[in-house]
mmCIF file with all atom_site columns, C-alpha atoms in Angstrom:
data_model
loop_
_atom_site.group_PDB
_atom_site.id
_atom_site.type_symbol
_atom_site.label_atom_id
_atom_site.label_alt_id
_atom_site.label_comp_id
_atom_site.label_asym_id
_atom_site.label_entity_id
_atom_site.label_seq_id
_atom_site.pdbx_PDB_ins_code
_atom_site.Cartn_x
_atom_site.Cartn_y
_atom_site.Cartn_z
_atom_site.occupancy
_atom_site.B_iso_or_equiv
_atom_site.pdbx_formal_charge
_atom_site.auth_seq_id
_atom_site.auth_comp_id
_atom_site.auth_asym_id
_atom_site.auth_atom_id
_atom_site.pdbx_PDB_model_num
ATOM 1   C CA . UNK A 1 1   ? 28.694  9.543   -19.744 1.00 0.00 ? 1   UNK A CA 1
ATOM 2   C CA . UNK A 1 2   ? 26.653  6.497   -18.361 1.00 0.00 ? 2   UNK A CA 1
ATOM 3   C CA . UNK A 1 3   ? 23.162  6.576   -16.948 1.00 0.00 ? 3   UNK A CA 1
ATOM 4   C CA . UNK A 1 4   ? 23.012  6.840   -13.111 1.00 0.00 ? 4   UNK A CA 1
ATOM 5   C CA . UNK A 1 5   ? 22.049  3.572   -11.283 1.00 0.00 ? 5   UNK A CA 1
ATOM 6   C CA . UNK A 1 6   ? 19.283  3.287   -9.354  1.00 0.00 ? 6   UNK A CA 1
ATOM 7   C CA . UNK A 1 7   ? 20.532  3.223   -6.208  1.00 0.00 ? 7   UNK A CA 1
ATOM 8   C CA . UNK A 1 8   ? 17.785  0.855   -4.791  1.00 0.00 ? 8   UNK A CA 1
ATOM 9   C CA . UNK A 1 9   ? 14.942  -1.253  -6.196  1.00 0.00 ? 9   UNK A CA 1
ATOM 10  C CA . UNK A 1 10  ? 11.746  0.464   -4.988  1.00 0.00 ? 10  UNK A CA 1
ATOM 11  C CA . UNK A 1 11  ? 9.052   -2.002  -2.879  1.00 0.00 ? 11  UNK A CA 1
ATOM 12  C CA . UNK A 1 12  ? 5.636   -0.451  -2.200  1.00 0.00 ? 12  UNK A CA 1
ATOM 13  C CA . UNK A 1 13  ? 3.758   -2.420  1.128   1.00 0.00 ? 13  UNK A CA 1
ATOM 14  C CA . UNK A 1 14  ? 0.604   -1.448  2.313   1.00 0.00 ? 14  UNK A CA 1
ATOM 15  C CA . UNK A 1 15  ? -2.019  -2.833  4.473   1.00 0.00 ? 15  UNK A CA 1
ATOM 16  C CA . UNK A 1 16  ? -5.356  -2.879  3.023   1.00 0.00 ? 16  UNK A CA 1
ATOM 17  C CA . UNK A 1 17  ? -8.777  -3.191  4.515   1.00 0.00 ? 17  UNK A CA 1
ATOM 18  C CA . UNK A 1 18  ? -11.931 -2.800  2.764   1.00 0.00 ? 18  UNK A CA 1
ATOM 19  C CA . UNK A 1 19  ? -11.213 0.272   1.164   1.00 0.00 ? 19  UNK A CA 1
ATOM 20  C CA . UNK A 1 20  ? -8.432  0.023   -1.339  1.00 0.00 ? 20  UNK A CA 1
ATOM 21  C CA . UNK A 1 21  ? -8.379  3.784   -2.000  1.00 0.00 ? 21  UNK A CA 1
ATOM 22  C CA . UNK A 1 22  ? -5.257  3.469   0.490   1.00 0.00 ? 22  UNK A CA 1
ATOM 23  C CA . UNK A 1 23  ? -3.358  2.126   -2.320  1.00 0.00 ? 23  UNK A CA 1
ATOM 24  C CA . UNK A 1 24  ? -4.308  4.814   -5.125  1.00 0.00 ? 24  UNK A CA 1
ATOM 25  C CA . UNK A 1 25  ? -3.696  7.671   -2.906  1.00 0.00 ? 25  UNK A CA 1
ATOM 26  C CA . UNK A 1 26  ? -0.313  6.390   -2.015  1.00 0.00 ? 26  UNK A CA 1
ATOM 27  C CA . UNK A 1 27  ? 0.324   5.679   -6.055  1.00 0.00 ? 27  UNK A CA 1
ATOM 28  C CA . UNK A 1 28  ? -0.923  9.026   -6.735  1.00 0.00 ? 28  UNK A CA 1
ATOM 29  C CA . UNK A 1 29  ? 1.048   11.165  -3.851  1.00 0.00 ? 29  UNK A CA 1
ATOM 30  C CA . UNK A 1 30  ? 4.103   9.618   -4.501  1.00 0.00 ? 30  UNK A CA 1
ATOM 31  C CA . UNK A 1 31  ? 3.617   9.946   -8.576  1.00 0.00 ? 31  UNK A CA 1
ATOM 32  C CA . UNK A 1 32  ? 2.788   13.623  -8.413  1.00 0.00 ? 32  UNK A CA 1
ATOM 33  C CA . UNK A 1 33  ? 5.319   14.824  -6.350  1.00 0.00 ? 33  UNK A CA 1
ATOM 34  C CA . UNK A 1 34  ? 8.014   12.044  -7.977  1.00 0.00 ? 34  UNK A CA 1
ATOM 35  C CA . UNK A 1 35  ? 9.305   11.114  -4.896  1.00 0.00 ? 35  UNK A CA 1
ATOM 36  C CA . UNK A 1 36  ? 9.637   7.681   -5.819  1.00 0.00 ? 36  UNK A CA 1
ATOM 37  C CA . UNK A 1 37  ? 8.473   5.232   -8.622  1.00 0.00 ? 37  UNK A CA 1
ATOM 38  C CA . UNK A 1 38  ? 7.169   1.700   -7.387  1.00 0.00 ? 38  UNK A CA 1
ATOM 39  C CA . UNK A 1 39  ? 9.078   -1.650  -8.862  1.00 0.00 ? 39  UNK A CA 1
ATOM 40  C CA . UNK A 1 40  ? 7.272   -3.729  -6.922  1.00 0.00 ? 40  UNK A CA 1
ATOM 41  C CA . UNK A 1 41  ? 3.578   -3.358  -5.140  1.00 0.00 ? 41  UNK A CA 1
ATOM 42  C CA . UNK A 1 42  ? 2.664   -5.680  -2.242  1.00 0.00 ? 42  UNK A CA 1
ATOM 43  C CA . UNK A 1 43  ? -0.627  -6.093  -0.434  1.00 0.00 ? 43  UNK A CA 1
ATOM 44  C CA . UNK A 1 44  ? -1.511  -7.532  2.524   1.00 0.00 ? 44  UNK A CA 1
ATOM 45  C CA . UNK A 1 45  ? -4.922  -7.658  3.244   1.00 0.00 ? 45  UNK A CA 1
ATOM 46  C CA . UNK A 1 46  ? -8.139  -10.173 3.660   1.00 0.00 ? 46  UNK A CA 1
ATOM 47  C CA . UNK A 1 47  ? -9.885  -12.137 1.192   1.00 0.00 ? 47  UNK A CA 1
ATOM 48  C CA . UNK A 1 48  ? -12.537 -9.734  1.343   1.00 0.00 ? 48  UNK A CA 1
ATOM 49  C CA . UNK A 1 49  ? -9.755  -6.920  1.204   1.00 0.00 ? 49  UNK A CA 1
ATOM 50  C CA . UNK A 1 50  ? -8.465  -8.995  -1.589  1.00 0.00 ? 50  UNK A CA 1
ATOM 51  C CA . UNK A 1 51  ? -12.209 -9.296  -3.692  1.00 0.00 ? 51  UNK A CA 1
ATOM 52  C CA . UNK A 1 52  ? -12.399 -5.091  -3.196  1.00 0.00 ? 52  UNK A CA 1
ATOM 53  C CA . UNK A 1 53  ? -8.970  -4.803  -4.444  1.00 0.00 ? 53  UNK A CA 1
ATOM 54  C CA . UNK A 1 54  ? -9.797  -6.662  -7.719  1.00 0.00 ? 54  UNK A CA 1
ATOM 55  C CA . UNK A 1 55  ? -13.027 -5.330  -7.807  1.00 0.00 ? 55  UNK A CA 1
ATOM 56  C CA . UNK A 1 56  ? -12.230 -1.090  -7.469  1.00 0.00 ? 56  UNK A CA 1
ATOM 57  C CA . UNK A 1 57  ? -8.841  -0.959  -9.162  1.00 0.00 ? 57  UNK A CA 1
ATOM 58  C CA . UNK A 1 58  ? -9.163  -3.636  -11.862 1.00 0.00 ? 58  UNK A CA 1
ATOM 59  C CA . UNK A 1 59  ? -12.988 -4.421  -12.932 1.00 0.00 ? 59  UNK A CA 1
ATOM 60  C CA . UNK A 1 60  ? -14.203 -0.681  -12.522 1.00 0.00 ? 60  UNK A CA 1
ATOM 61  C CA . UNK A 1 61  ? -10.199 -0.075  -13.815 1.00 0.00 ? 61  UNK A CA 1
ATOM 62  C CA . UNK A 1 62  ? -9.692  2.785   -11.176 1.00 0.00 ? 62  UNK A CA 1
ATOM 63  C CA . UNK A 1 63  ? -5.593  1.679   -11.565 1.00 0.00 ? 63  UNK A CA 1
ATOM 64  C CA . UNK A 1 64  ? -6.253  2.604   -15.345 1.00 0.00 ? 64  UNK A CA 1
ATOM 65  C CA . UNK A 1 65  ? -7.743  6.138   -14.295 1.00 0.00 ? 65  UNK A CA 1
ATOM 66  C CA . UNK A 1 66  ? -5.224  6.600   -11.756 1.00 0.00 ? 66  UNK A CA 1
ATOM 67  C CA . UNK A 1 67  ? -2.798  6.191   -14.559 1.00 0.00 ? 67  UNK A CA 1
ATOM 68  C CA . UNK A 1 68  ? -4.737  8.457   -17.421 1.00 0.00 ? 68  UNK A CA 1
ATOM 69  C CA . UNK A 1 69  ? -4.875  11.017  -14.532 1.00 0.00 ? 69  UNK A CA 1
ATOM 70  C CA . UNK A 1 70  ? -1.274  11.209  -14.051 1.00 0.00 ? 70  UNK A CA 1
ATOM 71  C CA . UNK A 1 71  ? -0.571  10.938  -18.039 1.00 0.00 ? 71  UNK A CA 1
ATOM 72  C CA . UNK A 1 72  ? 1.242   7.539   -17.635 1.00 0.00 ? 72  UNK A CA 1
ATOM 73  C CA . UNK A 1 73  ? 0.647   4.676   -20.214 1.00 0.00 ? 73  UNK A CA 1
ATOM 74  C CA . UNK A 1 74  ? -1.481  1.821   -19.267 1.00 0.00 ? 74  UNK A CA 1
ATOM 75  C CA . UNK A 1 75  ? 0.368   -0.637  -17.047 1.00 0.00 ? 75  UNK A CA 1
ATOM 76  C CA . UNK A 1 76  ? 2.464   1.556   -15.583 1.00 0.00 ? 76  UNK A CA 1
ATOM 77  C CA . UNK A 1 77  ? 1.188   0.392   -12.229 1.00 0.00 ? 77  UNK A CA 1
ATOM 78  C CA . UNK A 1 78  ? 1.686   -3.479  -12.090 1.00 0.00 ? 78  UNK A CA 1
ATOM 79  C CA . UNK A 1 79  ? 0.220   -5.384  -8.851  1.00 0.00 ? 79  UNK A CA 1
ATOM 80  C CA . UNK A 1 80  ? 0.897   -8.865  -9.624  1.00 0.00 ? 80  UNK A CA 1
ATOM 81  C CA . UNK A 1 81  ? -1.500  -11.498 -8.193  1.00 0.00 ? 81  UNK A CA 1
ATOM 82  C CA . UNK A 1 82  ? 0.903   -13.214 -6.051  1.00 0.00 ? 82  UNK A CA 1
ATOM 83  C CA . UNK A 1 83  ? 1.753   -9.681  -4.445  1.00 0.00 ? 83  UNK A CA 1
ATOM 84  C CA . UNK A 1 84  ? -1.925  -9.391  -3.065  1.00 0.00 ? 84  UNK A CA 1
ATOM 85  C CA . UNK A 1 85  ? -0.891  -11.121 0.373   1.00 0.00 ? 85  UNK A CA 1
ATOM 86  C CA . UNK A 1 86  ? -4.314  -12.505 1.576   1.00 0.00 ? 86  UNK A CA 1
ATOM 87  C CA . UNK A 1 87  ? -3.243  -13.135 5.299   1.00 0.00 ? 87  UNK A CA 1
ATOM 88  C CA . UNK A 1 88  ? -4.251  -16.535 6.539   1.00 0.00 ? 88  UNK A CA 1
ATOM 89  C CA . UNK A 1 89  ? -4.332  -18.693 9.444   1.00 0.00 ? 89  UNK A CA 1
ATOM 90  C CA . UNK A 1 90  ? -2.071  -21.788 10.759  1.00 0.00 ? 90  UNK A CA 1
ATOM 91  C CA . UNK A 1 91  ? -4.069  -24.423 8.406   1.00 0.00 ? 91  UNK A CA 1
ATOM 92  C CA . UNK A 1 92  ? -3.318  -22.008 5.349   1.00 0.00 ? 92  UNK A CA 1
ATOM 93  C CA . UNK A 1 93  ? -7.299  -21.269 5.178   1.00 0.00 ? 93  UNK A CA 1
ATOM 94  C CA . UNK A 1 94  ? -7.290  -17.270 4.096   1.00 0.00 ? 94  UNK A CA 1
ATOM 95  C CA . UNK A 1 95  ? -9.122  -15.107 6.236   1.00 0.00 ? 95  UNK A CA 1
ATOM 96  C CA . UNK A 1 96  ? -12.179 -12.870 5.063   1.00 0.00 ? 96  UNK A CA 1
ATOM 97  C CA . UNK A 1 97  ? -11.213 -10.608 8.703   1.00 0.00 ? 97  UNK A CA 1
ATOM 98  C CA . UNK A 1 98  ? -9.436  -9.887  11.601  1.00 0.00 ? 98  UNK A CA 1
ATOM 99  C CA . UNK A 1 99  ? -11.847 -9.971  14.618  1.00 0.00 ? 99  UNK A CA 1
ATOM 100 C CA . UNK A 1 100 ? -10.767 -12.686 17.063  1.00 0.00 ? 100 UNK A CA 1
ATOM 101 C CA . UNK A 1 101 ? -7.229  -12.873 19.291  1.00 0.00 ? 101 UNK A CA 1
ATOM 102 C CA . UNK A 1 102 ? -6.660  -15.999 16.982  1.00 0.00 ? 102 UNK A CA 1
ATOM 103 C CA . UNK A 1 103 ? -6.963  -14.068 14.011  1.00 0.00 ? 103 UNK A CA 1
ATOM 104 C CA . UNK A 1 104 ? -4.680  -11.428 15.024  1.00 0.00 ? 104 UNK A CA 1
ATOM 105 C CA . UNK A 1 105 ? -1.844  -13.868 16.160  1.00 0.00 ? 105 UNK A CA 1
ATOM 106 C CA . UNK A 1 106 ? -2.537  -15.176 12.746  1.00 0.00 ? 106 UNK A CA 1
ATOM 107 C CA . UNK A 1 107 ? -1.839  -11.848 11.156  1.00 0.00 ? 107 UNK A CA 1
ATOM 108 C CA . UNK A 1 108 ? 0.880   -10.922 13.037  1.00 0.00 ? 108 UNK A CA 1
ATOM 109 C CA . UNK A 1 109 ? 2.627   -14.659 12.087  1.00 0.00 ? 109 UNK A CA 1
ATOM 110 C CA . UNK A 1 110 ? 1.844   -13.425 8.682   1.00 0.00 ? 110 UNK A CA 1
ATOM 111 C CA . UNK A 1 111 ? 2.995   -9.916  8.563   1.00 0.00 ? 111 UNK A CA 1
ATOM 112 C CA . UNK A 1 112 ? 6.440   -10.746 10.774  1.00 0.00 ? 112 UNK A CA 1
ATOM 113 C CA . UNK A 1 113 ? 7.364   -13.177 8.453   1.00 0.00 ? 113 UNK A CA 1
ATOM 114 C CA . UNK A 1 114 ? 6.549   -10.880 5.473   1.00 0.00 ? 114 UNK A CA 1
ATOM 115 C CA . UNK A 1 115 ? 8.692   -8.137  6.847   1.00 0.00 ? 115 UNK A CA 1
ATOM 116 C CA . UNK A 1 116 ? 11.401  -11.066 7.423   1.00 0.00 ? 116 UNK A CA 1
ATOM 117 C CA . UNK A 1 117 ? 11.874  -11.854 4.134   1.00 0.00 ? 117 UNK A CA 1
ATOM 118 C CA . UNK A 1 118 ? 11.487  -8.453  2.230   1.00 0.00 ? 118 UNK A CA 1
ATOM 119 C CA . UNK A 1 119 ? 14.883  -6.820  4.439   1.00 0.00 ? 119 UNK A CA 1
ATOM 120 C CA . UNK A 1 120 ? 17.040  -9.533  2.951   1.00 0.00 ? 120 UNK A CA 1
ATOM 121 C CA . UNK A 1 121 ? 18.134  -7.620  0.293   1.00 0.00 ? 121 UNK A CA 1
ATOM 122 C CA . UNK A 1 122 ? 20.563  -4.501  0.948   1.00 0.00 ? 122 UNK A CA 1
ATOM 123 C CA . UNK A 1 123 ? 19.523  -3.208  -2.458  1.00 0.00 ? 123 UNK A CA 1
ATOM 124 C CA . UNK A 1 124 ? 15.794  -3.228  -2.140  1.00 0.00 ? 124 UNK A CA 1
ATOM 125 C CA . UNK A 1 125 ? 14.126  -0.124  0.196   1.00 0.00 ? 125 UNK A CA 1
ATOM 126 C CA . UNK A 1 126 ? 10.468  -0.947  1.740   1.00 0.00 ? 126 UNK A CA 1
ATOM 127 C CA . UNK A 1 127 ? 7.836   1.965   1.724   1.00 0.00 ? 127 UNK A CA 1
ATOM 128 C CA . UNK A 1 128 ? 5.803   0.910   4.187   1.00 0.00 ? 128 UNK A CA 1
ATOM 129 C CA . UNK A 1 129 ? 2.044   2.103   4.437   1.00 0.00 ? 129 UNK A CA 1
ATOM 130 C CA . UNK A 1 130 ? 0.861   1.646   7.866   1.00 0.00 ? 130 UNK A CA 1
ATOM 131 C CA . UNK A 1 131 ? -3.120  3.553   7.171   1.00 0.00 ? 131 UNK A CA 1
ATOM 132 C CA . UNK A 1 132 ? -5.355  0.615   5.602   1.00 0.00 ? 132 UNK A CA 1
ATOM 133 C CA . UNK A 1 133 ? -7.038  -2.072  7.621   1.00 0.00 ? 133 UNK A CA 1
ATOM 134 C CA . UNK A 1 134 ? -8.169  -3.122  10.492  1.00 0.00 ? 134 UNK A CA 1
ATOM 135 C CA . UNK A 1 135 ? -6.187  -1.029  13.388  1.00 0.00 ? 135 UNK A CA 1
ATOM 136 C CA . UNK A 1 136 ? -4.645  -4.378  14.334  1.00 0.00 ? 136 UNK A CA 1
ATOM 137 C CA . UNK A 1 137 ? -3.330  -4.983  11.063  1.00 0.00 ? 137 UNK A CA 1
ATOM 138 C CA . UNK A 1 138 ? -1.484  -1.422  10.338  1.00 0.00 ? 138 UNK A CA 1
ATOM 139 C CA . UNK A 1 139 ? 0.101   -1.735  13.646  1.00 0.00 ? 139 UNK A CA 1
ATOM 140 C CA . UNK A 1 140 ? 1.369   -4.951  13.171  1.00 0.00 ? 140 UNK A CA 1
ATOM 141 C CA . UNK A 1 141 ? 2.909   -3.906  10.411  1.00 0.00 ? 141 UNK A CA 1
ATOM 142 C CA . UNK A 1 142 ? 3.969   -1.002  12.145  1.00 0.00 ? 142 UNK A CA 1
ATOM 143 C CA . UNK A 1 143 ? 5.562   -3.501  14.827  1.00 0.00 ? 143 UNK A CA 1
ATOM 144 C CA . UNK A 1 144 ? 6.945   -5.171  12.509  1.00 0.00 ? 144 UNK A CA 1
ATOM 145 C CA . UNK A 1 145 ? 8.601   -2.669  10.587  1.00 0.00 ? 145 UNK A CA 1
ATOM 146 C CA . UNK A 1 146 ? 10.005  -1.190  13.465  1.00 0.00 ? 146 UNK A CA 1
ATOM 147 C CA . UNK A 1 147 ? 11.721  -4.950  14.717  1.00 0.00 ? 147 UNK A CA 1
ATOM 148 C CA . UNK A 1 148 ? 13.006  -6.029  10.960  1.00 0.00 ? 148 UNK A CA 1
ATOM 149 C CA . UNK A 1 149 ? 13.042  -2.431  9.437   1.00 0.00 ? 149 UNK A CA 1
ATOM 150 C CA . UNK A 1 150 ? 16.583  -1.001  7.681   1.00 0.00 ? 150 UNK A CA 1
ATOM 151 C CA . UNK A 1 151 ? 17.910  2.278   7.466   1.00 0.00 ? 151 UNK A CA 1
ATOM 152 C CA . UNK A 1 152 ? 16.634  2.762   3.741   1.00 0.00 ? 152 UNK A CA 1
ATOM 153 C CA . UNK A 1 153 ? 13.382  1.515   4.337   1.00 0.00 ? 153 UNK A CA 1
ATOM 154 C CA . UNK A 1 154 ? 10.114  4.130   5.362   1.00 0.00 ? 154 UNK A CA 1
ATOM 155 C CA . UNK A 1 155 ? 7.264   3.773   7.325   1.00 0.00 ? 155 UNK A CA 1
ATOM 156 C CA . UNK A 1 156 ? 4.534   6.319   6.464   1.00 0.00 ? 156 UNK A CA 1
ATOM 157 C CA . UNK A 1 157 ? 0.852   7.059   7.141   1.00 0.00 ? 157 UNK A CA 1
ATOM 158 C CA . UNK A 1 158 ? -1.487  8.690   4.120   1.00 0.00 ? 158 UNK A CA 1
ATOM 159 C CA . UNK A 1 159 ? -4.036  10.534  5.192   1.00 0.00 ? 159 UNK A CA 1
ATOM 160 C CA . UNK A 1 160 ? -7.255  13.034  3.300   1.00 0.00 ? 160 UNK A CA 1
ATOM 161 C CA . UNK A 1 161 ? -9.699  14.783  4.744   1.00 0.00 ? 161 UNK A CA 1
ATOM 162 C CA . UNK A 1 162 ? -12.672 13.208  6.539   1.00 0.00 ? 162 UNK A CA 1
ATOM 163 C CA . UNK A 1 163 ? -15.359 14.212  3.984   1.00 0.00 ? 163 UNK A CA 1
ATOM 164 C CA . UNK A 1 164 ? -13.466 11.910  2.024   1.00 0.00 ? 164 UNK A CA 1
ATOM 165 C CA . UNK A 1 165 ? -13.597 8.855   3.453   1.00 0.00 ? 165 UNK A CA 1
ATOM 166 C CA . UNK A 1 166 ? -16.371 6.320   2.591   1.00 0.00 ? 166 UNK A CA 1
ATOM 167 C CA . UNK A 1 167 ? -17.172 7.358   -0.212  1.00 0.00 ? 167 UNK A CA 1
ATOM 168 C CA . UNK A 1 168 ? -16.003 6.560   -4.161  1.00 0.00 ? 168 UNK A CA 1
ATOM 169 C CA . UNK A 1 169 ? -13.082 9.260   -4.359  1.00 0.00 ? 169 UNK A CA 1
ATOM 170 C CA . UNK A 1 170 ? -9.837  7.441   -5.086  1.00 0.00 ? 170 UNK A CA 1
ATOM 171 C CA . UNK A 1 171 ? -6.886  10.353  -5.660  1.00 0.00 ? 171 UNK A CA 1
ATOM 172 C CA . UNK A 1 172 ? -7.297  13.884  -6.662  1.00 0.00 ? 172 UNK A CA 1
ATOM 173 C CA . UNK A 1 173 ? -8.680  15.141  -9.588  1.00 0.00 ? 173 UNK A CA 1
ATOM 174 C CA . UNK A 1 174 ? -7.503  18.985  -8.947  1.00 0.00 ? 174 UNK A CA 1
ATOM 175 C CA . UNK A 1 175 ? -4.230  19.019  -7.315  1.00 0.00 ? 175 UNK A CA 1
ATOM 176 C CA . UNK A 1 176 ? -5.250  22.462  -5.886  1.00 0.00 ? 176 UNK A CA 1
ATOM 177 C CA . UNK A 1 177 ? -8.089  22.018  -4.225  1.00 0.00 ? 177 UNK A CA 1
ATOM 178 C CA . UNK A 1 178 ? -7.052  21.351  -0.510  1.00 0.00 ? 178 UNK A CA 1
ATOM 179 C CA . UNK A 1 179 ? -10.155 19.288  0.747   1.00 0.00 ? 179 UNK A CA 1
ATOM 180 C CA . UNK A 1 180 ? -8.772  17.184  -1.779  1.00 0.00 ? 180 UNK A CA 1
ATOM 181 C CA . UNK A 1 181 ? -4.996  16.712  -0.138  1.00 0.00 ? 181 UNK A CA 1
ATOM 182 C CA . UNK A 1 182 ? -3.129  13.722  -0.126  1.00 0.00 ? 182 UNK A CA 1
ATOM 183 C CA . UNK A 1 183 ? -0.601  14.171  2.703   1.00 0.00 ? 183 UNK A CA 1
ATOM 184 C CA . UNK A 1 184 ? 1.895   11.246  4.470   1.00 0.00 ? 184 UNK A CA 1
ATOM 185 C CA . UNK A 1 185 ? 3.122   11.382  7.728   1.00 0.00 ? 185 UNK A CA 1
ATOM 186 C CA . UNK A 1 186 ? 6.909   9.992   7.660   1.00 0.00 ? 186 UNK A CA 1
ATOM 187 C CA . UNK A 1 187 ? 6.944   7.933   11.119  1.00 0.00 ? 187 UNK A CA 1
ATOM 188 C CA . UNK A 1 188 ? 11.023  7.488   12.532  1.00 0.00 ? 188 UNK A CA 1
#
């Protein structure tokens, strides 16, 4: 008897602010409860998104505890450069924020095309993590999602408890404590 196919190439996008806890929480609610396992990873965020990003999950290797945490070999979780999206505006200079109109049309130039590309492919299915960022940016993507999204594809929001935000907790280290919950809202 042959192996099962996959029925469709998994493609993780979030939007990421300052905080890129958004992406290990995801990673680690979807790895505990093996919903789904992650081919691809993409990012969109800021060049000061992007600069938190490298800092928190590579340099102080949260990524690497996320995966020691869930038992998973080193690696497991692959964010390739290119896949960290730095959104930027019409001269192709990246932007370190999203505060002005201009930077917002910017974004959403960025993000629609994004979304345009990634539902080429009948075989590929988008999770799509509408929590990190700027408000603007999430719903954006959100927007966009909606417009260029396929029936495969999902559009979810992750959220913890208050206490939790700001501060250096990145996924749960004791699955049963409930202040320590990572829960997603599926959005239709």
């Amino acid at each position: 008897m042959s192996a099962e196919k996959k029925k469709y190439s998994e493609i993780l996008v979030i939007s990421v602010g300052a905080t890129p806890q958004i992406i290990t929480e995801t990673l680690w609610y979807y790895t505990f409860n093996g919903t789904r396992k992650f081919d691809r990873i993409i990012l969109i965020t800021t060049s000061v998104g992007k600069d938190k990003i490298v800092s928190e999950l590579y340099e102080k290797g949260w990524l690497n505890k996320l995966e020691k945490a869930l038992s998973l070999p080193k690696g497991e979780f692959i964010i390739e450069d290119e896949d960290i999206l730095v959104i930027a505006d019409s001269h192709g200079k990246a932007l370190d924020d999203i505060r002005t109109s201009r930077d917002c049309e910017d974004m959403m130039i960025n993000v629609f095309s994004l979304m345009d590309g990634l539902t080429n492919n009948p075989d590929e299915r988008l999770t799509i993590v509408i929590a990190g960022g700027r408000k603007t940016m999430p719903a954006t993507l959100a927007l966009a999602a909606s417009i260029h999204g396929r029936v495969q594809d999902e559009m979810v929001h992750i959220m913890v408890d208050d206490v939790l935000f700001n501060t250096d907790w990145y996924f749960p280290t004791d699955s049963n404590d409930p202040k320590q919950e990572v829960e997603i809202s599926q959005i239709p």
